[in-house]
Amino acid sequence: MPDDETTSDSSETENHVSKGKIISKSDFLLHEYDSLREEIVQRITVRYSIITLALAAFGAIFAFTNTFAGVYLEMLYSLLSLFLLLAYIANSYVLVRLARFISVNIEGNVSVDQQTASIASIGWQNYQNNKKQRRRTAIAYFGGRIVFPVSSLIAWSVAGFTILAPDFKPISYNGYNFSVITFWLTFVVIVISFLVIFLEGRVLNHGDTTEGAAAP
């Protein structure tokens, strides 16, 4: 008899919990979708902010072009650009993962009835995943990344013309021309920036995730 009472109490508790559940599956998916879309919007804003910061720094260094410090600012800009590029890629990689989660786990699992189209066929993220949209997204993403090494290369070239000028006084110590050494070291940084762009997919498996979902 005690076992029967325990079973009965347990069943009543389960029924009570089931009837008093806090949120339904559809409400949960809706709230999760809203939350993830909000994070995507925020990360898109961050992405544009990173590009804006890079271009602002690129423009600012040329205000010192005719000064002694300006030459080194132009060369060292490549370091700042590389760090911003890495931040841009990391942010965009999370964007792709968010988009993939929405496409597969939310839009792909929501339907109304047999006579109504499922969200998977009309959802925004799945619309972004068609071949044409993915191509446009890839082009835009490449355009955003290429800004960093190209701007570095331009600043580096301007610094090079200044260093080659006859009236330029380099920093030297014990026979070492630190101006020239810095010049070529920053060129190595620029090469690394280009390699990061073209090898990014292999390192972060970005190509695999992009096949399943395109970033917004």
PDB file of C-alpha atoms in Angstrom:
ATOM      1  CA  MET A   1       0.000   0.000   0.000  1.00  0.00           C
ATOM      2  CA  PRO A   2       2.745   2.542   0.740  1.00  0.00           C
ATOM      3  CA  ASP A   3       4.175   1.865  -2.705  1.00  0.00           C
ATOM      4  CA  ASP A   4       0.820   2.585  -4.323  1.00  0.00           C
ATOM      5  CA  GLU A   5       0.514   5.840  -2.431  1.00  0.00           C
ATOM      6  CA  THR A   6       4.036   6.838  -3.422  1.00  0.00           C
ATOM      7  CA  THR A   7       3.308   6.071  -7.087  1.00  0.00           C
ATOM      8  CA  SER A   8       0.064   8.021  -6.920  1.00  0.00           C
ATOM      9  CA  ASP A   9       1.775  11.035  -5.335  1.00  0.00           C
ATOM     10  CA  SER A  10       4.517  10.872  -7.968  1.00  0.00           C
ATOM     11  CA  SER A  11       2.001  10.780 -10.814  1.00  0.00           C
ATOM     12  CA  GLU A  12       0.109  13.739  -9.398  1.00  0.00           C
ATOM     13  CA  THR A  13       3.346  15.685  -9.074  1.00  0.00           C
ATOM     14  CA  GLU A  14       4.319  14.930 -12.696  1.00  0.00           C
ATOM     15  CA  ASN A  15       0.876  15.949 -13.930  1.00  0.00           C
ATOM     16  CA  HIS A  16       1.070  19.146 -11.910  1.00  0.00           C
ATOM     17  CA  VAL A  17       4.504  20.006 -13.309  1.00  0.00           C
ATOM     18  CA  SER A  18       3.372  19.161 -16.841  1.00  0.00           C
ATOM     19  CA  LYS A  19       0.274  21.319 -16.590  1.00  0.00           C
ATOM     20  CA  GLY A  20       2.164  24.128 -14.909  1.00  0.00           C
ATOM     21  CA  LYS A  21       5.119  24.291 -17.308  1.00  0.00           C
ATOM     22  CA  ILE A  22       6.609  27.734 -17.570  1.00  0.00           C
ATOM     23  CA  ILE A  23       6.860  28.023 -21.356  1.00  0.00           C
ATOM     24  CA  SER A  24       5.720  26.051 -24.366  1.00  0.00           C
ATOM     25  CA  LYS A  25       8.024  24.739 -27.088  1.00  0.00           C
ATOM     26  CA  SER A  26       6.781  27.273 -29.617  1.00  0.00           C
ATOM     27  CA  ASP A  27       7.279  30.161 -27.183  1.00  0.00           C
ATOM     28  CA  PHE A  28      10.752  28.877 -26.320  1.00  0.00           C
ATOM     29  CA  LEU A  29      11.773  28.744 -29.991  1.00  0.00           C
ATOM     30  CA  LEU A  30      10.371  32.212 -30.557  1.00  0.00           C
ATOM     31  CA  HIS A  31      12.257  33.707 -27.605  1.00  0.00           C
ATOM     32  CA  GLU A  32      15.452  31.924 -28.591  1.00  0.00           C
ATOM     33  CA  TYR A  33      15.086  33.131 -32.168  1.00  0.00           C
ATOM     34  CA  ASP A  34      14.604  36.727 -31.003  1.00  0.00           C
ATOM     35  CA  SER A  35      17.619  36.477 -28.691  1.00  0.00           C
ATOM     36  CA  LEU A  36      19.910  35.047 -31.365  1.00  0.00           C
ATOM     37  CA  ARG A  37      18.778  37.562 -33.973  1.00  0.00           C
ATOM     38  CA  GLU A  38      19.478  40.363 -31.499  1.00  0.00           C
ATOM     39  CA  GLU A  39      22.995  39.024 -30.948  1.00  0.00           C
ATOM     40  CA  ILE A  40      23.494  38.820 -34.718  1.00  0.00           C
ATOM     41  CA  VAL A  41      22.486  42.475 -35.105  1.00  0.00           C
ATOM     42  CA  GLN A  42      24.905  43.466 -32.340  1.00  0.00           C
ATOM     43  CA  ARG A  43      27.751  41.513 -33.916  1.00  0.00           C
ATOM     44  CA  ILE A  44      27.076  43.057 -37.310  1.00  0.00           C
ATOM     45  CA  THR A  45      27.384  46.456 -35.632  1.00  0.00           C
ATOM     46  CA  VAL A  46      30.688  45.362 -34.076  1.00  0.00           C
ATOM     47  CA  ARG A  47      31.908  44.185 -37.478  1.00  0.00           C
ATOM     48  CA  TYR A  48      31.304  47.590 -39.054  1.00  0.00           C
ATOM     49  CA  SER A  49      32.838  49.293 -36.009  1.00  0.00           C
ATOM     50  CA  ILE A  50      36.050  47.313 -36.485  1.00  0.00           C
ATOM     51  CA  ILE A  51      36.292  48.383 -40.125  1.00  0.00           C
ATOM     52  CA  THR A  52      35.541  51.991 -39.161  1.00  0.00           C
ATOM     53  CA  LEU A  53      38.282  51.923 -36.527  1.00  0.00           C
ATOM     54  CA  ALA A  54      40.794  50.553 -39.035  1.00  0.00           C
ATOM     55  CA  LEU A  55      39.955  53.216 -41.622  1.00  0.00           C
ATOM     56  CA  ALA A  56      39.984  55.983 -38.998  1.00  0.00           C
ATOM     57  CA  ALA A  57      43.453  54.907 -37.834  1.00  0.00           C
ATOM     58  CA  PHE A  58      44.577  54.628 -41.466  1.00  0.00           C
ATOM     59  CA  GLY A  59      43.482  58.205 -42.142  1.00  0.00           C
ATOM     60  CA  ALA A  60      44.906  59.542 -38.891  1.00  0.00           C
ATOM     61  CA  ILE A  61      48.456  58.319 -39.495  1.00  0.00           C
ATOM     62  CA  PHE A  62      48.704  60.370 -42.684  1.00  0.00           C
ATOM     63  CA  ALA A  63      48.236  63.515 -40.635  1.00  0.00           C
ATOM     64  CA  PHE A  64      51.822  62.888 -39.469  1.00  0.00           C
ATOM     65  CA  THR A  65      53.245  61.985 -42.890  1.00  0.00           C
ATOM     66  CA  ASN A  66      55.784  64.811 -42.931  1.00  0.00           C
ATOM     67  CA  THR A  67      56.996  64.166 -39.398  1.00  0.00           C
ATOM     68  CA  PHE A  68      59.688  61.824 -38.090  1.00  0.00           C
ATOM     69  CA  ALA A  69      57.176  59.785 -36.082  1.00  0.00           C
ATOM     70  CA  GLY A  70      54.805  59.572 -39.043  1.00  0.00           C
ATOM     71  CA  VAL A  71      57.035  57.114 -40.901  1.00  0.00           C
ATOM     72  CA  TYR A  72      56.997  54.661 -38.020  1.00  0.00           C
ATOM     73  CA  LEU A  73      53.279  55.095 -37.451  1.00  0.00           C
ATOM     74  CA  GLU A  74      52.708  54.167 -41.092  1.00  0.00           C
ATOM     75  CA  MET A  75      54.810  51.037 -40.719  1.00  0.00           C
ATOM     76  CA  LEU A  76      53.389  49.990 -37.345  1.00  0.00           C
ATOM     77  CA  TYR A  77      49.842  50.450 -38.622  1.00  0.00           C
ATOM     78  CA  SER A  78      50.151  46.960 -40.096  1.00  0.00           C
ATOM     79  CA  LEU A  79      50.314  45.517 -36.563  1.00  0.00           C
ATOM     80  CA  LEU A  80      47.104  47.282 -35.544  1.00  0.00           C
ATOM     81  CA  SER A  81      45.503  46.201 -38.796  1.00  0.00           C
ATOM     82  CA  LEU A  82      46.414  42.553 -38.189  1.00  0.00           C
ATOM     83  CA  PHE A  83      44.881  42.573 -34.707  1.00  0.00           C
ATOM     84  CA  LEU A  84      41.712  44.203 -36.044  1.00  0.00           C
ATOM     85  CA  LEU A  85      41.564  41.640 -38.852  1.00  0.00           C
ATOM     86  CA  LEU A  86      41.724  38.795 -36.330  1.00  0.00           C
ATOM     87  CA  ALA A  87      38.968  40.429 -34.272  1.00  0.00           C
ATOM     88  CA  TYR A  88      36.878  40.864 -37.438  1.00  0.00           C
ATOM     89  CA  ILE A  89      37.282  37.200 -38.389  1.00  0.00           C
ATOM     90  CA  ALA A  90      36.514  35.949 -34.870  1.00  0.00           C
ATOM     91  CA  ASN A  91      33.362  38.055 -34.731  1.00  0.00           C
ATOM     92  CA  SER A  92      32.242  36.916 -38.184  1.00  0.00           C
ATOM     93  CA  TYR A  93      32.908  33.273 -37.326  1.00  0.00           C
ATOM     94  CA  VAL A  94      30.490  33.515 -34.390  1.00  0.00           C
ATOM     95  CA  LEU A  95      27.987  35.145 -36.754  1.00  0.00           C
ATOM     96  CA  VAL A  96      28.136  32.107 -39.038  1.00  0.00           C
ATOM     97  CA  ARG A  97      27.617  29.744 -36.112  1.00  0.00           C
ATOM     98  CA  LEU A  98      24.613  31.738 -34.910  1.00  0.00           C
ATOM     99  CA  ALA A  99      23.135  31.748 -38.388  1.00  0.00           C
ATOM    100  CA  ARG A 100      23.663  28.003 -38.738  1.00  0.00           C
ATOM    101  CA  PHE A 101      21.984  27.331 -35.392  1.00  0.00           C
ATOM    102  CA  ILE A 102      18.944  29.395 -36.378  1.00  0.00           C
ATOM    103  CA  SER A 103      18.717  27.680 -39.750  1.00  0.00           C
ATOM    104  CA  VAL A 104      19.046  24.105 -38.490  1.00  0.00           C
ATOM    105  CA  ASN A 105      17.692  24.098 -34.955  1.00  0.00           C
ATOM    106  CA  ILE A 106      14.930  26.709 -35.130  1.00  0.00           C
ATOM    107  CA  GLU A 107      13.699  27.353 -38.656  1.00  0.00           C
ATOM    108  CA  GLY A 108      14.343  23.728 -39.622  1.00  0.00           C
ATOM    109  CA  ASN A 109      12.179  22.405 -36.782  1.00  0.00           C
ATOM    110  CA  VAL A 110       9.182  24.710 -36.955  1.00  0.00           C
ATOM    111  CA  SER A 111       6.098  23.964 -39.038  1.00  0.00           C
ATOM    112  CA  VAL A 112       2.417  24.800 -38.708  1.00  0.00           C
ATOM    113  CA  ASP A 113       0.493  22.027 -40.452  1.00  0.00           C
ATOM    114  CA  GLN A 114       0.563  19.962 -43.616  1.00  0.00           C
ATOM    115  CA  GLN A 115      -1.198  22.644 -45.634  1.00  0.00           C
ATOM    116  CA  THR A 116       1.043  25.481 -44.477  1.00  0.00           C
ATOM    117  CA  ALA A 117       4.650  26.020 -45.543  1.00  0.00           C
ATOM    118  CA  SER A 118       7.205  25.258 -42.853  1.00  0.00           C
ATOM    119  CA  ILE A 119       9.437  27.987 -41.519  1.00  0.00           C
ATOM    120  CA  ALA A 120      12.344  26.058 -43.024  1.00  0.00           C
ATOM    121  CA  SER A 121      11.083  26.936 -46.503  1.00  0.00           C
ATOM    122  CA  ILE A 122      10.248  30.598 -45.872  1.00  0.00           C
ATOM    123  CA  GLY A 123      12.541  31.597 -42.980  1.00  0.00           C
ATOM    124  CA  TRP A 124      15.004  34.447 -43.492  1.00  0.00           C
ATOM    125  CA  GLN A 125      18.068  32.446 -42.551  1.00  0.00           C
ATOM    126  CA  ASN A 126      17.210  29.597 -44.892  1.00  0.00           C
ATOM    127  CA  TYR A 127      16.581  32.162 -47.621  1.00  0.00           C
ATOM    128  CA  GLN A 128      20.116  33.419 -46.991  1.00  0.00           C
ATOM    129  CA  ASN A 129      21.426  29.904 -47.497  1.00  0.00           C
ATOM    130  CA  ASN A 130      20.539  29.580 -51.157  1.00  0.00           C
ATOM    131  CA  LYS A 131      23.451  29.495 -53.572  1.00  0.00           C
ATOM    132  CA  LYS A 132      22.976  33.024 -54.920  1.00  0.00           C
ATOM    133  CA  GLN A 133      22.779  34.631 -51.488  1.00  0.00           C
ATOM    134  CA  ARG A 134      25.776  32.662 -50.214  1.00  0.00           C
ATOM    135  CA  ARG A 135      27.836  33.928 -53.137  1.00  0.00           C
ATOM    136  CA  ARG A 136      26.904  37.525 -52.341  1.00  0.00           C
ATOM    137  CA  THR A 137      27.683  36.995 -48.665  1.00  0.00           C
ATOM    138  CA  ALA A 138      31.084  35.486 -49.512  1.00  0.00           C
ATOM    139  CA  ILE A 139      31.962  38.454 -51.727  1.00  0.00           C
ATOM    140  CA  ALA A 140      30.909  40.963 -49.061  1.00  0.00           C
ATOM    141  CA  TYR A 141      32.836  39.071 -46.391  1.00  0.00           C
ATOM    142  CA  PHE A 142      35.974  38.950 -48.535  1.00  0.00           C
ATOM    143  CA  GLY A 143      35.619  42.680 -49.218  1.00  0.00           C
ATOM    144  CA  GLY A 144      35.462  43.410 -45.509  1.00  0.00           C
ATOM    145  CA  ARG A 145      38.569  41.350 -44.738  1.00  0.00           C
ATOM    146  CA  ILE A 146      40.704  42.609 -47.605  1.00  0.00           C
ATOM    147  CA  VAL A 147      40.424  46.191 -46.330  1.00  0.00           C
ATOM    148  CA  PHE A 148      42.898  45.437 -43.547  1.00  0.00           C
ATOM    149  CA  PRO A 149      45.951  44.124 -45.460  1.00  0.00           C
ATOM    150  CA  VAL A 150      45.396  46.474 -48.410  1.00  0.00           C
ATOM    151  CA  SER A 151      45.324  49.555 -46.187  1.00  0.00           C
ATOM    152  CA  SER A 152      48.449  48.235 -44.432  1.00  0.00           C
ATOM    153  CA  LEU A 153      50.190  47.776 -47.768  1.00  0.00           C
ATOM    154  CA  ILE A 154      49.351  51.345 -48.798  1.00  0.00           C
ATOM    155  CA  ALA A 155      50.666  52.787 -45.514  1.00  0.00           C
ATOM    156  CA  TRP A 156      53.782  50.622 -45.771  1.00  0.00           C
ATOM    157  CA  SER A 157      54.445  51.807 -49.332  1.00  0.00           C
ATOM    158  CA  VAL A 158      54.186  55.466 -48.333  1.00  0.00           C
ATOM    159  CA  ALA A 159      56.630  54.816 -45.493  1.00  0.00           C
ATOM    160  CA  GLY A 160      58.968  53.131 -47.968  1.00  0.00           C
ATOM    161  CA  PHE A 161      59.113  56.189 -50.231  1.00  0.00           C
ATOM    162  CA  THR A 162      59.901  58.338 -47.194  1.00  0.00           C
ATOM    163  CA  ILE A 163      62.712  56.034 -46.043  1.00  0.00           C
ATOM    164  CA  LEU A 164      64.255  56.026 -49.522  1.00  0.00           C
ATOM    165  CA  ALA A 165      64.336  59.833 -49.614  1.00  0.00           C
ATOM    166  CA  PRO A 166      67.908  61.210 -49.482  1.00  0.00           C
ATOM    167  CA  ASP A 167      67.158  63.562 -46.589  1.00  0.00           C
ATOM    168  CA  PHE A 168      65.671  60.846 -44.356  1.00  0.00           C
ATOM    169  CA  LYS A 169      67.670  60.167 -41.183  1.00  0.00           C
ATOM    170  CA  PRO A 170      67.185  56.545 -40.080  1.00  0.00           C
ATOM    171  CA  ILE A 171      67.552  55.223 -36.547  1.00  0.00           C
ATOM    172  CA  SER A 172      70.868  53.356 -36.400  1.00  0.00           C
ATOM    173  CA  TYR A 173      72.872  51.733 -33.627  1.00  0.00           C
ATOM    174  CA  ASN A 174      76.096  49.709 -33.871  1.00  0.00           C
ATOM    175  CA  GLY A 175      75.742  49.546 -37.626  1.00  0.00           C
ATOM    176  CA  TYR A 176      72.138  48.307 -37.527  1.00  0.00           C
ATOM    177  CA  ASN A 177      69.610  50.389 -39.424  1.00  0.00           C
ATOM    178  CA  PHE A 178      66.514  49.924 -37.285  1.00  0.00           C
ATOM    179  CA  SER A 179      64.374  51.920 -39.686  1.00  0.00           C
ATOM    180  CA  VAL A 180      65.020  49.446 -42.496  1.00  0.00           C
ATOM    181  CA  ILE A 181      64.653  46.471 -40.135  1.00  0.00           C
ATOM    182  CA  THR A 182      61.278  47.772 -38.956  1.00  0.00           C
ATOM    183  CA  PHE A 183      60.292  48.378 -42.551  1.00  0.00           C
ATOM    184  CA  TRP A 184      60.826  44.750 -43.580  1.00  0.00           C
ATOM    185  CA  LEU A 185      59.409  43.306 -40.366  1.00  0.00           C
ATOM    186  CA  THR A 186      56.164  45.152 -40.978  1.00  0.00           C
ATOM    187  CA  PHE A 187      56.139  43.769 -44.516  1.00  0.00           C
ATOM    188  CA  VAL A 188      56.212  40.288 -42.975  1.00  0.00           C
ATOM    189  CA  VAL A 189      53.187  41.283 -40.874  1.00  0.00           C
ATOM    190  CA  ILE A 190      51.347  42.328 -44.026  1.00  0.00           C
ATOM    191  CA  VAL A 191      52.134  39.002 -45.685  1.00  0.00           C
ATOM    192  CA  ILE A 192      50.777  37.242 -42.600  1.00  0.00           C
ATOM    193  CA  SER A 193      47.580  39.280 -42.917  1.00  0.00           C
ATOM    194  CA  PHE A 194      47.072  38.086 -46.478  1.00  0.00           C
ATOM    195  CA  LEU A 195      47.801  34.492 -45.445  1.00  0.00           C
ATOM    196  CA  VAL A 196      45.263  34.746 -42.621  1.00  0.00           C
ATOM    197  CA  ILE A 197      42.586  35.738 -45.125  1.00  0.00           C
ATOM    198  CA  PHE A 198      43.275  32.970 -47.619  1.00  0.00           C
ATOM    199  CA  LEU A 199      43.920  30.229 -45.050  1.00  0.00           C
ATOM    200  CA  GLU A 200      41.152  31.180 -42.648  1.00  0.00           C
ATOM    201  CA  GLY A 201      38.721  28.545 -43.922  1.00  0.00           C
ATOM    202  CA  ARG A 202      41.170  25.705 -43.319  1.00  0.00           C
ATOM    203  CA  VAL A 203      42.073  26.872 -39.817  1.00  0.00           C
ATOM    204  CA  LEU A 204      38.544  27.600 -38.550  1.00  0.00           C
ATOM    205  CA  ASN A 205      36.661  25.220 -40.867  1.00  0.00           C
ATOM    206  CA  HIS A 206      34.814  28.316 -42.005  1.00  0.00           C
ATOM    207  CA  GLY A 207      34.079  26.794 -45.370  1.00  0.00           C
ATOM    208  CA  ASP A 208      32.213  23.877 -43.792  1.00  0.00           C
ATOM    209  CA  THR A 209      29.979  26.078 -41.693  1.00  0.00           C
ATOM    210  CA  THR A 210      29.344  28.475 -44.520  1.00  0.00           C
ATOM    211  CA  GLU A 211      28.039  25.613 -46.652  1.00  0.00           C
ATOM    212  CA  GLY A 212      25.281  25.048 -44.116  1.00  0.00           C
ATOM    213  CA  ALA A 213      24.466  28.646 -43.325  1.00  0.00           C
ATOM    214  CA  ALA A 214      25.438  32.057 -44.589  1.00  0.00           C
ATOM    215  CA  ALA A 215      26.171  34.864 -42.199  1.00  0.00           C
ATOM    216  CA  PRO A 216      23.588  37.680 -42.318  1.00  0.00           C
TER     217      PRO A 216
END
